[in-house]
Amino acid sequence: MRLWSIHPRYLDAKGLVACWRESLLAQKVLLGETKGYKKHPQLVRFREQEDPIQAIGLYLEYIYIEAKARGYNFDHSKIIKIETGEQLRVTTGQLEYEWAHLRAKLRQRAPDRLTQLKTLVAKDIIPHPLFQVIDGPVEEWEVVN
């Protein structure tokens, strides 16, 4: 499961669809509707929120907005709760880590997309709209390979 902190605009088609599916899975986990993934580290930052369902719902909403802008037909009714709230925080180190991780994935599955993004450097990457960037290292919950 990968719940990207970077803006969904950077994801290729497969990445955006995977993010939508994995975020819907995360929503089910947070609702207590699954047997697996209950301790997945990507869920830590959502569980830390006063209303985790609101947080994942808003995360999904932004994925939906990006998908709609690309002409995809995601089922908006699958988002349980969409309410604005405070932004979650993400560190500069986490964004840099995810940017490198995405670039490695794109090298394998979507080199054309990587070429489109080649002029961007990590410090210029825009976060997912749910997140506010703060200085810091890779997040403690991240499983660094």
Short mmCIF file of C-alpha atoms in Angstrom, two decimals:
data_model
loop_
_atom_site.label_atom_id
_atom_site.label_comp_id
_atom_site.label_asym_id
_atom_site.label_seq_id
_atom_site.Cartn_x
_atom_site.Cartn_y
_atom_site.Cartn_z
CA MET A 1 0.00 0.00 0.00
CA ARG A 2 1.37 3.42 -0.96
CA LEU A 3 -0.53 6.54 0.07
CA TRP A 4 1.55 9.16 -1.68
CA SER A 5 2.39 12.45 0.05
CA ILE A 6 3.34 13.98 -3.29
CA HIS A 7 0.65 15.56 -5.46
CA PRO A 8 -1.25 13.01 -7.55
CA ARG A 9 -0.47 15.06 -10.70
CA TYR A 10 2.97 13.42 -10.75
CA LEU A 11 1.62 9.87 -10.89
CA ASP A 12 1.37 7.98 -14.16
CA ALA A 13 -1.92 6.30 -15.12
CA LYS A 14 -1.11 3.02 -13.35
CA GLY A 15 0.10 4.89 -10.29
CA LEU A 16 -3.03 7.00 -10.04
CA VAL A 17 -5.33 4.00 -10.38
CA ALA A 18 -3.28 2.08 -7.81
CA CYS A 19 -3.37 5.05 -5.44
CA TRP A 20 -7.17 5.22 -5.75
CA ARG A 21 -7.55 1.50 -5.04
CA GLU A 22 -5.07 1.48 -2.18
CA SER A 23 -6.67 4.56 -0.63
CA LEU A 24 -10.07 2.88 -0.80
CA LEU A 25 -8.50 -0.13 0.92
CA ALA A 26 -7.06 2.21 3.56
CA GLN A 27 -10.54 3.64 4.11
CA LYS A 28 -11.90 0.12 4.67
CA VAL A 29 -9.10 -0.66 7.10
CA LEU A 30 -9.78 2.54 9.05
CA LEU A 31 -13.48 1.62 9.14
CA GLY A 32 -12.57 -1.78 10.59
CA GLU A 33 -13.91 -3.65 7.54
CA THR A 34 -10.83 -5.76 6.74
CA LYS A 35 -8.89 -8.55 8.35
CA GLY A 36 -5.54 -7.52 6.89
CA TYR A 37 -3.48 -4.34 6.66
CA LYS A 38 -4.58 -3.23 10.15
CA LYS A 39 -1.03 -2.36 11.18
CA HIS A 40 0.18 -1.03 7.85
CA PRO A 41 2.65 1.83 8.48
CA GLN A 42 1.11 4.05 5.78
CA LEU A 43 -1.99 4.35 7.98
CA VAL A 44 -0.20 5.80 11.02
CA ARG A 45 -0.64 9.42 9.98
CA PHE A 46 -4.36 8.93 9.35
CA ARG A 47 -4.92 7.08 12.62
CA GLU A 48 -3.26 9.96 14.47
CA GLN A 49 -6.02 12.33 13.33
CA GLU A 50 -9.05 13.19 15.44
CA ASP A 51 -11.23 11.82 12.62
CA PRO A 52 -9.28 9.30 10.51
CA ILE A 53 -12.24 8.69 8.18
CA GLN A 54 -12.53 12.39 7.44
CA ALA A 55 -8.77 12.54 6.73
CA ILE A 56 -8.74 9.56 4.36
CA GLY A 57 -11.94 10.81 2.73
CA LEU A 58 -10.35 14.15 1.93
CA TYR A 59 -7.23 12.35 0.69
CA LEU A 60 -9.43 10.30 -1.65
CA GLU A 61 -11.31 13.39 -2.81
CA TYR A 62 -8.11 14.92 -4.15
CA ILE A 63 -7.22 11.67 -5.93
CA TYR A 64 -10.70 11.72 -7.44
CA ILE A 65 -10.28 15.35 -8.60
CA GLU A 66 -7.02 14.48 -10.36
CA ALA A 67 -8.57 11.42 -11.98
CA LYS A 68 -11.57 13.40 -13.19
CA ALA A 69 -9.27 16.05 -14.67
CA ARG A 70 -7.58 13.26 -16.67
CA GLY A 71 -10.91 11.95 -17.91
CA TYR A 72 -11.02 8.85 -15.69
CA ASN A 73 -14.31 7.61 -14.31
CA PHE A 74 -13.68 6.79 -10.64
CA ASP A 75 -16.74 6.08 -8.48
CA HIS A 76 -17.02 9.11 -6.22
CA SER A 77 -19.73 7.43 -4.11
CA LYS A 78 -17.07 5.12 -2.63
CA ILE A 79 -15.70 7.98 -0.55
CA ILE A 80 -17.42 7.65 2.83
CA LYS A 81 -16.85 11.10 4.29
CA ILE A 82 -15.66 14.29 2.65
CA GLU A 83 -15.29 17.17 5.02
CA THR A 84 -12.60 19.79 5.08
CA GLY A 85 -10.32 19.80 8.05
CA GLU A 86 -6.83 20.64 9.09
CA GLN A 87 -3.99 19.66 6.82
CA LEU A 88 -1.79 16.78 7.88
CA ARG A 89 1.92 17.42 8.08
CA VAL A 90 4.55 15.80 5.92
CA THR A 91 8.29 16.31 6.13
CA THR A 92 10.60 17.50 3.40
CA GLY A 93 12.55 14.26 3.84
CA GLN A 94 9.41 12.21 3.19
CA LEU A 95 8.64 14.12 0.01
CA GLU A 96 12.22 13.66 -1.20
CA TYR A 97 12.06 9.94 -0.42
CA GLU A 98 8.75 9.54 -2.26
CA TRP A 99 9.99 11.54 -5.23
CA ALA A 100 12.97 9.20 -5.60
CA HIS A 101 10.68 6.19 -5.11
CA LEU A 102 8.28 7.40 -7.81
CA ARG A 103 11.11 8.14 -10.25
CA ALA A 104 12.40 4.58 -9.80
CA LYS A 105 8.93 3.18 -10.51
CA LEU A 106 8.51 5.39 -13.58
CA ARG A 107 11.88 4.27 -14.96
CA GLN A 108 10.44 0.76 -15.09
CA ARG A 109 6.81 1.22 -16.08
CA ALA A 110 6.40 4.68 -17.65
CA PRO A 111 9.67 6.15 -18.97
CA ASP A 112 7.73 8.70 -21.05
CA ARG A 113 6.15 10.05 -17.87
CA LEU A 114 9.56 10.22 -16.23
CA THR A 115 10.85 12.22 -19.20
CA GLN A 116 7.98 14.70 -18.75
CA LEU A 117 8.99 15.20 -15.11
CA LYS A 118 12.77 15.23 -15.59
CA THR A 119 13.18 18.97 -14.99
CA LEU A 120 11.64 18.75 -11.52
CA VAL A 121 13.84 18.40 -8.47
CA ALA A 122 12.73 17.12 -5.08
CA LYS A 123 12.70 20.53 -3.40
CA ASP A 124 10.18 21.80 -5.99
CA ILE A 125 7.72 18.92 -5.60
CA ILE A 126 4.22 19.94 -4.58
CA PRO A 127 2.61 17.81 -1.87
CA HIS A 128 -0.79 16.16 -2.05
CA PRO A 129 -3.22 18.99 -1.14
CA LEU A 130 -4.05 17.29 2.17
CA PHE A 131 -0.50 17.87 3.40
CA GLN A 132 1.41 20.85 4.72
CA VAL A 133 5.18 20.56 4.36
CA ILE A 134 7.47 20.96 7.36
CA ASP A 135 11.23 20.49 7.57
CA GLY A 136 12.36 17.10 8.71
CA PRO A 137 13.71 13.67 7.79
CA VAL A 138 11.84 10.73 6.27
CA GLU A 139 8.79 9.98 8.43
CA GLU A 140 9.28 7.42 11.22
CA TRP A 141 6.51 5.21 9.85
CA GLU A 142 8.08 4.91 6.37
CA VAL A 143 9.62 1.56 5.53
CA VAL A 144 12.81 2.60 3.74
CA ASN A 145 14.20 0.02 1.33
#
